[in-house]
Coordinates of C-alpha atoms in Angstrom, one line a residue:
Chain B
X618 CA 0.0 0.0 0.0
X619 CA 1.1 3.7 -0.6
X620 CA -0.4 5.6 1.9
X621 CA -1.3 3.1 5.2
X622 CA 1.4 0.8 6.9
X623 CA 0.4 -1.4 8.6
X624 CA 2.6 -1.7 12.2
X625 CA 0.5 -4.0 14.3
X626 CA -1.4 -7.1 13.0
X627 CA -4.9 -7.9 13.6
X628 CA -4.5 -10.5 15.8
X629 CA -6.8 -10.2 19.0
X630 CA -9.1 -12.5 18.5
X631 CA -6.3 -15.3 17.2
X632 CA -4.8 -15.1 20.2
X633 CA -7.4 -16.9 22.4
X634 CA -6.7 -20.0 20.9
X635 CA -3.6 -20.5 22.9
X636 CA -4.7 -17.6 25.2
X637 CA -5.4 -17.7 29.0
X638 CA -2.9 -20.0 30.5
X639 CA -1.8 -17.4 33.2
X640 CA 1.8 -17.6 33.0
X641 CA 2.2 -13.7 32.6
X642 CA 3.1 -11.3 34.9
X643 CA 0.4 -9.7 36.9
X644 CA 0.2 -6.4 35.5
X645 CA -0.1 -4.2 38.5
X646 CA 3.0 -6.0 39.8
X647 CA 5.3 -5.2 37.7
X648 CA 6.4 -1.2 37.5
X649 CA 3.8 0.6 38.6
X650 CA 1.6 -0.5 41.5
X651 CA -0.8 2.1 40.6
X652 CA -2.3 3.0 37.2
X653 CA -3.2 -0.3 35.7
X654 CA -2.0 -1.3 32.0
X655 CA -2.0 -4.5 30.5
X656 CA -1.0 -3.6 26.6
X657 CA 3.0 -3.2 27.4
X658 CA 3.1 -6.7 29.4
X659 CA 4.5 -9.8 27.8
X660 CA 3.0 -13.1 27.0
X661 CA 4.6 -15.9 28.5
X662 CA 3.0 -18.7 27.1
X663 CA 6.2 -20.0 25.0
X664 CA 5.2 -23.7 25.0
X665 CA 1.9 -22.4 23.4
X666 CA 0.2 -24.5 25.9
X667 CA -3.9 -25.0 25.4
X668 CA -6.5 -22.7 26.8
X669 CA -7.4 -23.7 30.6
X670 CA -8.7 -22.3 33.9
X671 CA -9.9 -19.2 31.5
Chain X
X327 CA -14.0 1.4 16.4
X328 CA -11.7 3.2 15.1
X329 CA -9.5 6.0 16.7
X330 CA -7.3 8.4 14.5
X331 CA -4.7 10.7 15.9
X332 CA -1.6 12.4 15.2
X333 CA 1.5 12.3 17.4
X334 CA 5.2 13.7 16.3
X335 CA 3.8 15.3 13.4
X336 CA 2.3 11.6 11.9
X337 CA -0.9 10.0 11.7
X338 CA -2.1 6.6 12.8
X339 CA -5.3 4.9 13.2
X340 CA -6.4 1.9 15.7
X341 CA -9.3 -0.6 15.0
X342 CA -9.7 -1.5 18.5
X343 CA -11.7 -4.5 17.6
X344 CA -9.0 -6.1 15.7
X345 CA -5.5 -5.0 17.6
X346 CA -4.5 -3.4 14.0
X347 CA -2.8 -0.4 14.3
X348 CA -1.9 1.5 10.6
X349 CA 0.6 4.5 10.6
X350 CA -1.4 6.8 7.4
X351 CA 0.1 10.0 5.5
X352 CA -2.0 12.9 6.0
X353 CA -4.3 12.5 3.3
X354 CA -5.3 9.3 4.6
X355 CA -5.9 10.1 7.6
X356 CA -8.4 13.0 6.8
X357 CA -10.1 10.9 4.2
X358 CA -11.0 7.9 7.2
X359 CA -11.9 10.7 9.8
X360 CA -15.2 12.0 7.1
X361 CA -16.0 8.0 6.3
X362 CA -18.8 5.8 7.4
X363 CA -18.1 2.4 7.6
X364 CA -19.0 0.0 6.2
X365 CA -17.6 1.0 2.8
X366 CA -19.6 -0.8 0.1
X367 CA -19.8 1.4 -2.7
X368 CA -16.3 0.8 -5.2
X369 CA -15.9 4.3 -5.6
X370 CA -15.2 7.1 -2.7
X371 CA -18.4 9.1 -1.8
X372 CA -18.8 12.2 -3.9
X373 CA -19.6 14.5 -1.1
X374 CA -16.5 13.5 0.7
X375 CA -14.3 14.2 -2.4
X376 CA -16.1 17.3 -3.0
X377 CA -15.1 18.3 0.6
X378 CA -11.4 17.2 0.6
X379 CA -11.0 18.9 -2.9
X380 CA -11.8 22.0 -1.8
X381 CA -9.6 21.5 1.0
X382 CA -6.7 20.8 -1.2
X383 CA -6.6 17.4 -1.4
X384 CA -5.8 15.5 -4.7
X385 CA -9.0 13.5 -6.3
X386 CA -7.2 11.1 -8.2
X387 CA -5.0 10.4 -4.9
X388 CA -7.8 10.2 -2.6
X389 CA -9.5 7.7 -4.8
X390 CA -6.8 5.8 -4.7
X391 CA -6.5 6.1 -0.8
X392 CA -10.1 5.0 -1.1
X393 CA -9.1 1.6 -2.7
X394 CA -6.9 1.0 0.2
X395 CA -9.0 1.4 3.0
X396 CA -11.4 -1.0 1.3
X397 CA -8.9 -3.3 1.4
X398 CA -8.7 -3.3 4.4
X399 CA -11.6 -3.7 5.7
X400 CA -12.4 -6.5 3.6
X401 CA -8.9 -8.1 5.0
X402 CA -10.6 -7.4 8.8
X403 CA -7.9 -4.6 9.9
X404 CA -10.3 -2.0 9.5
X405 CA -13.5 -1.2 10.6
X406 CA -14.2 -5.0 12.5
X407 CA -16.9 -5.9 15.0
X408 CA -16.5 -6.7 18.0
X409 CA -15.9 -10.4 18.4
X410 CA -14.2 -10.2 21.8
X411 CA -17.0 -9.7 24.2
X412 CA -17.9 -13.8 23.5
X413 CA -14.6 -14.6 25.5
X414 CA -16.2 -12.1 28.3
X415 CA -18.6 -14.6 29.0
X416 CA -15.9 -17.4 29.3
X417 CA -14.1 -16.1 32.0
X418 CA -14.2 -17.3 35.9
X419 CA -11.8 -17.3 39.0
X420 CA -8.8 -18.6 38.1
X421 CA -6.1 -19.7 40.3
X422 CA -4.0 -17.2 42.0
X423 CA -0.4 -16.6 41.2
X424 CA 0.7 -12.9 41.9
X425 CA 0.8 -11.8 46.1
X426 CA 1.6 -8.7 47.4
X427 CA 3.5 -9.2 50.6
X428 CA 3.0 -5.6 52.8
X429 CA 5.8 -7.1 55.2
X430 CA 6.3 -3.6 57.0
X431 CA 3.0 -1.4 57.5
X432 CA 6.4 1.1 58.8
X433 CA 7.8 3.8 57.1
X434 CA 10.8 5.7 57.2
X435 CA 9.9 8.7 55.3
X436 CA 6.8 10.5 55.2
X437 CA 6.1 10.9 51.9
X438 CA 3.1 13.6 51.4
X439 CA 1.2 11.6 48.8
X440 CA 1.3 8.6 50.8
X441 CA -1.8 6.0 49.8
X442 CA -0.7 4.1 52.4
X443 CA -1.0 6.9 55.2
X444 CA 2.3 7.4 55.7
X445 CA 3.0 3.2 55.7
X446 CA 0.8 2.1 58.3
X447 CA -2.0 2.1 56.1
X448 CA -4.3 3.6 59.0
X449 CA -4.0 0.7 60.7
X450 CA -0.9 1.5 63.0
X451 CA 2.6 0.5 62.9
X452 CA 3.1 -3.0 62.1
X453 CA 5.9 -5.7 60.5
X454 CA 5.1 -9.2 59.3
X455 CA 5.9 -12.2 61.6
X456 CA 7.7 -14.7 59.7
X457 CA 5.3 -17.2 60.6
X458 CA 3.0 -15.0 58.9
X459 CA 4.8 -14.5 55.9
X460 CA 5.3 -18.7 55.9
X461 CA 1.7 -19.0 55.7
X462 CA 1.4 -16.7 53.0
X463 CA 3.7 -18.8 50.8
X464 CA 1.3 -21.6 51.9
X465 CA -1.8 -20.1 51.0
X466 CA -0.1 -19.3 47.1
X467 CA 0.9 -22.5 46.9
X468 CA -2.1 -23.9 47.8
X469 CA -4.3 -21.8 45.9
X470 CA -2.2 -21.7 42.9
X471 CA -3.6 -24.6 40.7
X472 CA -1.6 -25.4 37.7
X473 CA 0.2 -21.9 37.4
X474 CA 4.3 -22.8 37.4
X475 CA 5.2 -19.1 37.4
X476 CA 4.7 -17.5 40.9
X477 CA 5.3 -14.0 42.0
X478 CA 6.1 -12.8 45.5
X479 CA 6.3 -9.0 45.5
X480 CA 7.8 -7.8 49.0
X481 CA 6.0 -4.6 49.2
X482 CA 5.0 -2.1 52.4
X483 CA 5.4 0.5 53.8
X484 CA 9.2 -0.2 53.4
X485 CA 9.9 -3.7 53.1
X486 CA 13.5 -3.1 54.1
X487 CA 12.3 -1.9 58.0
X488 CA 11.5 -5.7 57.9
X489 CA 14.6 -7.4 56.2
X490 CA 15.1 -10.6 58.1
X491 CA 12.0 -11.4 56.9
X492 CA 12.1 -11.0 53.7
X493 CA 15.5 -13.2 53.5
X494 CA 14.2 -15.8 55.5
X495 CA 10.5 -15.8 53.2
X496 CA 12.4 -16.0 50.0
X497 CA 14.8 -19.0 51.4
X498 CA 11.2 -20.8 52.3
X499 CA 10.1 -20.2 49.0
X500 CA 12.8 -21.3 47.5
X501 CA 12.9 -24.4 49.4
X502 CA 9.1 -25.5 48.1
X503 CA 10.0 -24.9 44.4
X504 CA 11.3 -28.2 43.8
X505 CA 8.7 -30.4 45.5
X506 CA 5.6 -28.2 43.8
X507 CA 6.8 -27.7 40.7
X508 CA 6.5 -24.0 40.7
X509 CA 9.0 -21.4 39.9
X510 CA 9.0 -18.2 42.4
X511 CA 9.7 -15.0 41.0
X512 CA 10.5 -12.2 43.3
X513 CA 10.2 -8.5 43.0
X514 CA 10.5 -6.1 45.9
X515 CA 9.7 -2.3 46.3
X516 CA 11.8 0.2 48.1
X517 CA 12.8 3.8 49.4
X518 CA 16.0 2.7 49.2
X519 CA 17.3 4.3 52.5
X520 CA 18.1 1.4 54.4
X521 CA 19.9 -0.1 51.2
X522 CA 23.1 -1.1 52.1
X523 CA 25.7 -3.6 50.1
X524 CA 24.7 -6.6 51.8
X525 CA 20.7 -6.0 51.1
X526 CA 22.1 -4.5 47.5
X527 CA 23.6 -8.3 47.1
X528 CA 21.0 -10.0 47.9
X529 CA 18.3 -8.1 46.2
X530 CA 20.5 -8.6 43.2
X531 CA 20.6 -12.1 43.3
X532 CA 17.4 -13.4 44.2
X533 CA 14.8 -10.0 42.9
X534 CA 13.9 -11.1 39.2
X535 CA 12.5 -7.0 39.5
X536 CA 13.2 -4.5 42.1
X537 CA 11.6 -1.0 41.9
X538 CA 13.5 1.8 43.2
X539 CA 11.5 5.0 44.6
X540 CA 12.4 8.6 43.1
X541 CA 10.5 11.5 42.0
X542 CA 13.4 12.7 39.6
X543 CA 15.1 16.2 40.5
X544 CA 16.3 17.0 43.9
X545 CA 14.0 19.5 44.6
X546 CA 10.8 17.6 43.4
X547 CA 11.9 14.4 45.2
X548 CA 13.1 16.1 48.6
X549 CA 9.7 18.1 48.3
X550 CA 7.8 15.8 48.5
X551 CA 9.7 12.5 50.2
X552 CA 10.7 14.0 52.9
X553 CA 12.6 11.4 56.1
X554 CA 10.7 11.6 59.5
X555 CA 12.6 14.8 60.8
X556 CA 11.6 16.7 57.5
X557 CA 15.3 16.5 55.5
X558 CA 15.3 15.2 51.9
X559 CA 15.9 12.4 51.0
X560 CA 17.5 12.4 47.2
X561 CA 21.0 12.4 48.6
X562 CA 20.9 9.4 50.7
X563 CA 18.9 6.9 48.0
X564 CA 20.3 8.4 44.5
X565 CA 23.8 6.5 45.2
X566 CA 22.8 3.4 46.6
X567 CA 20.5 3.2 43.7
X568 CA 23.0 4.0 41.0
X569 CA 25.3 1.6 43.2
X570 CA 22.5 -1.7 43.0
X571 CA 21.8 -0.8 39.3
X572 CA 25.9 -1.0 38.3
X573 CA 26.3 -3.9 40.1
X574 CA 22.9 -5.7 39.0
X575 CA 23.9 -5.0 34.7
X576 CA 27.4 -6.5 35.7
X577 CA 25.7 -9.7 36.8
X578 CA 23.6 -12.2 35.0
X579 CA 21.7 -10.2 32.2
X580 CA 18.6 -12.0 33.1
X581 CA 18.5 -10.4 36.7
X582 CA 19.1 -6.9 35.2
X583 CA 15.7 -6.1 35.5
X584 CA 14.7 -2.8 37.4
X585 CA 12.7 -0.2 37.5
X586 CA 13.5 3.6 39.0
X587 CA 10.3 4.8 39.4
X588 CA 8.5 8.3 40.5
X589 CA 5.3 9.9 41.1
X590 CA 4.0 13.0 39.8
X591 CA 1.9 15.6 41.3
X592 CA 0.6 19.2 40.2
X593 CA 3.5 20.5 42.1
X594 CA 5.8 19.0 38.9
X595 CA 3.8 19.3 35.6
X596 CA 6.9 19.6 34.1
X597 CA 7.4 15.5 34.8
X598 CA 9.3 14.8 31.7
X599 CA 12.3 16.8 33.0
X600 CA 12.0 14.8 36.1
X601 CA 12.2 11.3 34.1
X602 CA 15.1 13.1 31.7
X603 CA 16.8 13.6 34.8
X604 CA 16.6 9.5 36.2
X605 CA 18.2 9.2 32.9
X606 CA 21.1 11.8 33.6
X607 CA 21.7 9.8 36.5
X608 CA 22.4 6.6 34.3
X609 CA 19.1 4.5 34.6
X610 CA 17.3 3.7 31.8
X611 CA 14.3 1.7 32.6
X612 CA 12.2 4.0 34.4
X613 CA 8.6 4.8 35.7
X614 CA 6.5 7.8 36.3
X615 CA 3.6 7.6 37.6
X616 CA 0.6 9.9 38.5
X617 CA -0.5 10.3 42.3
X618 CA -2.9 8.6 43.0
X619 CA -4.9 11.3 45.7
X620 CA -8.4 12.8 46.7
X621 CA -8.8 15.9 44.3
X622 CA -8.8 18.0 47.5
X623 CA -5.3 18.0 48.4
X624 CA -3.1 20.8 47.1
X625 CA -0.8 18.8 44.7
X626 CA -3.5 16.2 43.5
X627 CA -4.1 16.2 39.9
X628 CA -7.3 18.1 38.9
X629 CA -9.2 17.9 35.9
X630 CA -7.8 21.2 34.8
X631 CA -4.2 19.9 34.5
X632 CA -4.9 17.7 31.6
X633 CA -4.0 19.9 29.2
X634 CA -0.7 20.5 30.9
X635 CA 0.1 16.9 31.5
X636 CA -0.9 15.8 28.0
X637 CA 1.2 18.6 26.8
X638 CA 3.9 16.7 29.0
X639 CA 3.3 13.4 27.4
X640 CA 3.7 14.8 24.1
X641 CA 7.3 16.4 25.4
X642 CA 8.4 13.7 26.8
X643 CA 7.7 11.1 23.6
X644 CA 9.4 13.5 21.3
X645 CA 12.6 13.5 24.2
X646 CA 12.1 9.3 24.4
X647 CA 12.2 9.3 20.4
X648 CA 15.5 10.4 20.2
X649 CA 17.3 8.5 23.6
X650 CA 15.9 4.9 22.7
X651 CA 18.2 3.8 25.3
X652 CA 15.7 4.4 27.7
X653 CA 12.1 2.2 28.4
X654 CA 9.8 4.5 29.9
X655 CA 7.6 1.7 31.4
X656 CA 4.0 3.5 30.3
X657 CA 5.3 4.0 26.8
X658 CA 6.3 0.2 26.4
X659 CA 4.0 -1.6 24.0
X660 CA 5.1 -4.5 22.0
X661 CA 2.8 -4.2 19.1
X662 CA 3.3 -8.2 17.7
X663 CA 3.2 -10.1 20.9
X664 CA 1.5 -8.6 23.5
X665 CA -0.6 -10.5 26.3
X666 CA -3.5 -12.7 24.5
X667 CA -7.3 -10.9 24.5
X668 CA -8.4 -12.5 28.1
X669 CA -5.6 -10.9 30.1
X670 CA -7.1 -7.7 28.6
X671 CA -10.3 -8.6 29.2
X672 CA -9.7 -9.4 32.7
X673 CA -7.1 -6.3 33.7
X674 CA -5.1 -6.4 36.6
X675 CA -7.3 -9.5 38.1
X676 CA -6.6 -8.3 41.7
X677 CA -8.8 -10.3 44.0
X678 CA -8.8 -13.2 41.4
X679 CA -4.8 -14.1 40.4
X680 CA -3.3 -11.1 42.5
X681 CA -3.6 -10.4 46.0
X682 CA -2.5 -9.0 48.8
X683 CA -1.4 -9.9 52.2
X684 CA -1.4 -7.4 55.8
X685 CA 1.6 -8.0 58.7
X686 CA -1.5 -9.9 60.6
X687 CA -2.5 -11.9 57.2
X688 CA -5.6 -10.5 56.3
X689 CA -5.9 -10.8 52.6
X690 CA -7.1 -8.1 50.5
X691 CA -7.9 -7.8 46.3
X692 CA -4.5 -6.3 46.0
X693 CA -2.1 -3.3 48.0
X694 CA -4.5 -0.4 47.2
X695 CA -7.5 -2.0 48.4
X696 CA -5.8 -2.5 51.9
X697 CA -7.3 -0.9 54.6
X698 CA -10.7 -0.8 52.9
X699 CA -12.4 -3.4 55.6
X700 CA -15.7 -4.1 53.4
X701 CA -12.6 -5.6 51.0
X702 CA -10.9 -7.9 53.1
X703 CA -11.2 -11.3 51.5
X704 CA -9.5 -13.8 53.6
X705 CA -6.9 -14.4 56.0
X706 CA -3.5 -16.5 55.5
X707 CA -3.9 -18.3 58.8
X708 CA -7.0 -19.5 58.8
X709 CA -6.8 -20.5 54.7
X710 CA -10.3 -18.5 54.2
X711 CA -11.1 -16.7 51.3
X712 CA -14.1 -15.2 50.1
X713 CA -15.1 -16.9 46.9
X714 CA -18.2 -14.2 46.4
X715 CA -15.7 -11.2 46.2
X716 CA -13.4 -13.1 43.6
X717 CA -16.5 -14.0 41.9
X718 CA -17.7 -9.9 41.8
X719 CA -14.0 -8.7 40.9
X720 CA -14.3 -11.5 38.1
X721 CA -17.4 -9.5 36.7
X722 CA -15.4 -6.5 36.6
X723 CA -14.1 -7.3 32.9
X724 CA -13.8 -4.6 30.5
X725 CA -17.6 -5.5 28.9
X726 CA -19.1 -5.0 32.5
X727 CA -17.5 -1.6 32.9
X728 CA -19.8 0.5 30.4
X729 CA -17.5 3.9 30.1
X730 CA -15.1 1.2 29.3
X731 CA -16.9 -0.9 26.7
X732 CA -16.8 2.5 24.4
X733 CA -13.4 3.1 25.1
X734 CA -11.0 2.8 21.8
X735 CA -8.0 1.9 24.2
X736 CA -9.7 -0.7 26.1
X737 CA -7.3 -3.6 25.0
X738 CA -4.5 -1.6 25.9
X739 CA -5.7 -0.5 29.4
X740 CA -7.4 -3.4 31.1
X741 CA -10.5 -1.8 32.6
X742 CA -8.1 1.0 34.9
X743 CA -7.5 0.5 38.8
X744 CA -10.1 -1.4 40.3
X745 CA -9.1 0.3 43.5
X746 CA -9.2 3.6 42.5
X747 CA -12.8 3.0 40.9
X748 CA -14.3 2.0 44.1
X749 CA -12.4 4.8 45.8
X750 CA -13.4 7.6 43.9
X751 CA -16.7 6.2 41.7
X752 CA -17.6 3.9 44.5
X753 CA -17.9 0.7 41.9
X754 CA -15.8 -1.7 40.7
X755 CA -17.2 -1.1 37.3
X756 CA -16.8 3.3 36.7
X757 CA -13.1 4.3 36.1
X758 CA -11.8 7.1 36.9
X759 CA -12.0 10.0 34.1
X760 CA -8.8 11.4 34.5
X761 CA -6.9 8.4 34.7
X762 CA -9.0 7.2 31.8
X763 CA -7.4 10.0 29.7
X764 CA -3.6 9.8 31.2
X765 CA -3.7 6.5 29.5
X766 CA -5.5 7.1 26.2
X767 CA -3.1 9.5 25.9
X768 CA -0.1 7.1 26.9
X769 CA -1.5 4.8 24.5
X770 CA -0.8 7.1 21.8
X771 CA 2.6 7.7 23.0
X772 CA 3.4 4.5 23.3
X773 CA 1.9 4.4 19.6
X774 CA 3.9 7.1 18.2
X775 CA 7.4 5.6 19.5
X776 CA 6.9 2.1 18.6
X777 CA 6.3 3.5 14.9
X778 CA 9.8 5.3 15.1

């Protein structure tokens, strides 16, 4: 395209499918202890493991 | 849902529904913002090209412009529905794996802004029997399901008033990992005054995180961090900090995590000098937060500082821009591989996979809910834990939260501080307006600098 680049994918809905395992960071925990943001946390689901406890 | 805006002189667009985020030119940008979705006719709306024409614009460019936004909407990155709010439905209590440990409700400074009233959290002076911190382990463990990953966040008051305990707590810890199968990652909070080279050692070594407290310039920081008999504090915690830091990137580069983190009040608008100033010092991953205050108090943040502190934000993303040494922890946003749509859904989960734990065990949703005694959830020693409250702060997803549900930035944000809502709205499910647009606008920071 010529005019609109494209710097994130649409892929919120994807990532259910191996979504919800937990293993993150709780995201209050982790700089701020105050105003709550989840967008700049990390997944840590590298073994991809299947959806469980959601 | 779509939001447009423009940050560093560009313009970028964010179909909420998807995740997709599109950096346009200009004329892009102004076509989308005077178009109706969904677009089913082949060619661009007459009126609309009228309107941009006489504005300047190029037909034959716009048309083509045109063509590209149809594809992608018919690619679903532009323009979707909203196919999230099904997974809504699916969520329920999970198991916990995130505790806030308020080992010392003890302080020893006397910070003005102070949520936690000066560190005794209105509760009087108090540190954590070991015993009590023991059981706390216990009750993670034993409430922690399948999750491997653990987190142990030694938080207070100042955790380092109560220091043997937090040593012992993490060797009991450690001791368990083995036989459960977990993995215990610690973080811990400080003032930093008490630091000293043996707790510097120590927090390097076994502290996967450690946050380290300061406002930024001397003046700011002694202002408003003041020690017990009213002297600043800056010069006693800035070398110990820069100290820990040295020593923890000399060590394994996995435990070179930190954070220097600071608070901002209308008594420093100019907050992006105060973070410039943390990276003067040589840190580079660094925090700044907003206080966190009833609107009455002199250096609360008012509705009528938004145009000041957004003015900030904007500064301090075109500063960031150009020193991409530094992460600025609210402008951090990985754009491919961020946290999967039910951690979004679901927030901070506090009361649900987070909690927190008082010197006498009382368990509460998380640390700013402490003190509020219609909160209290459980206790450590007697294993109880109220199942009803998890189940209400389960509710409070992002599609119970109506302000939120209309909200472009909502898979960014989480749903805001569930805290903070039931302090100031009185309901789990209102967030706070201001804070509401301190992070749309960080959201667009955050944007801006992952683009560059």
């Amino acid at each position: 395209m010529k005019h609109i680049k494209t710097i994130a994918p649409a892929a919120l809905k994807q990532s259910a499918e191996h979504g919800g395992c937990g293993e993150c960071q709780a995201s209050c925990q982790s700089a701020c202890k105050t105003s709550c943001t989840v967008g700049n946390q990390s997944c840590r689901n590298d073994e991809q493991r299947p959806t469980e406890n959601v | 849902m779509i939001h447009t805006f423009q940050n560093m002189g560009r313009y970028f667009c964010v179909d909420t529904n998807s995740g997709a985020v599109h950096e346009l030119d200009k004329p892009a940008c102004t076509l989308l913002e005077r178009l109706t979705p969904p677009l089913n006719a082949e060619e661009c709306p007459a009126d609309v090209l009228a309107e941009l024409e006489l504005g300047g614009f190029d037909r034959a460019e716009l048309c083509e412009i045109y063509t590209e936004l149809r594809e992608l909407e018919q690619s679903g990155q532009l323009f979707t529905s909203d196919e999230c709010e099904a997974f809504a439905a699916s969520l329920r209590p999970a198991p916990l794996k995130s505790m806030c440990l308020n080992v010392a409700h003890d302080c020893n400074l006397r910070c003005a802004y102070c949520f936690a009233a000066q560190g005794d959290f209105g509760t009087g002076r108090e540190l954590m029997p070991l015993a009590t911190a023991k059981a706390a382990v216990d009750f993670l463990l034993a409430h922690s399901g399948n999750r491997r990953n653990l987190e142990l966040d030694f938080f207070g008051g100042e955790p380092l008033m109560n220091w043997s305990v937090v040593v012992d707590t993490v060797a009991y810890a450690r001791s368990l990992e083995p036989a459960n199968g977990k993995n215990f990652r610690f973080t811990i909070t400080t003032n930093g005054l008490l630091l000293d080279d043996e707790k510097i050692a120590f927090i390097n070594l076994e502290m996967a995180n450690v946050v380290l407290s300061l406002d930024g310039r001397r003046h700011v920081h002694d202002d408003m961090r003041p020690t017990p008999n009213g002297h600043g504090s800056y010069d006693l915690v800035v070398p110990q900090y820069q100290k820990l830091v040295a020593e923890r990137q000399l060590q394994d580069p996995d435990r070179s995590e930190y954070y220097v983190r600071g608070t901002f009040t209308r008594k420093n608008l100019n907050f992006a000098q105060d973070v410039l100033h943390m990276a003067d010092l040589g840190f580079r991953k660094l925090s700044m937060e907003p206080a966190v205050l009833e609107e009455a108090l002199p250096f609360a943040l008012r509705e009528a500082d938004l145009p000041a502190i957004l003015a900030e934000y904007d500064r301090l993303t075109e500063q960031l821009a150009t020193r991409r040494d530094i992460d600025f922890f609210h402008f951090m946003l990985d754009l491919g591989q961020g946290p999967c749509v039910l951690k979004r859904l679901r927030g901070c989960s506090c009361g649900n996979e987070y909690c927190a734990v008082t010197p006498n065990g009382d368990i509460y949703p998380c640390h700013q809910f402490v003190g509020l005694e219609d909160w209290r959830m459980g206790s450590v020693h007697t294993g109880a834990w109220d199942a009803q409250k998890q189940a209400e702060l389960v509710r409070a997803h992002l599609y119970n939260k109506p302000e939120c549900r209309e909200c472009w930035a909502k898979f960014y944000c989480g749903g805001g501080c569930n805290a903070a809502n039931v302090l100031y709205r009185g309901t789990l499910f209102k967030p706070t307006p201001l804070s509401c647009e301190l992070e749309r606008k960080r959201v667009e920071c955050a944007i801006a600098l992952a683009a560059c």
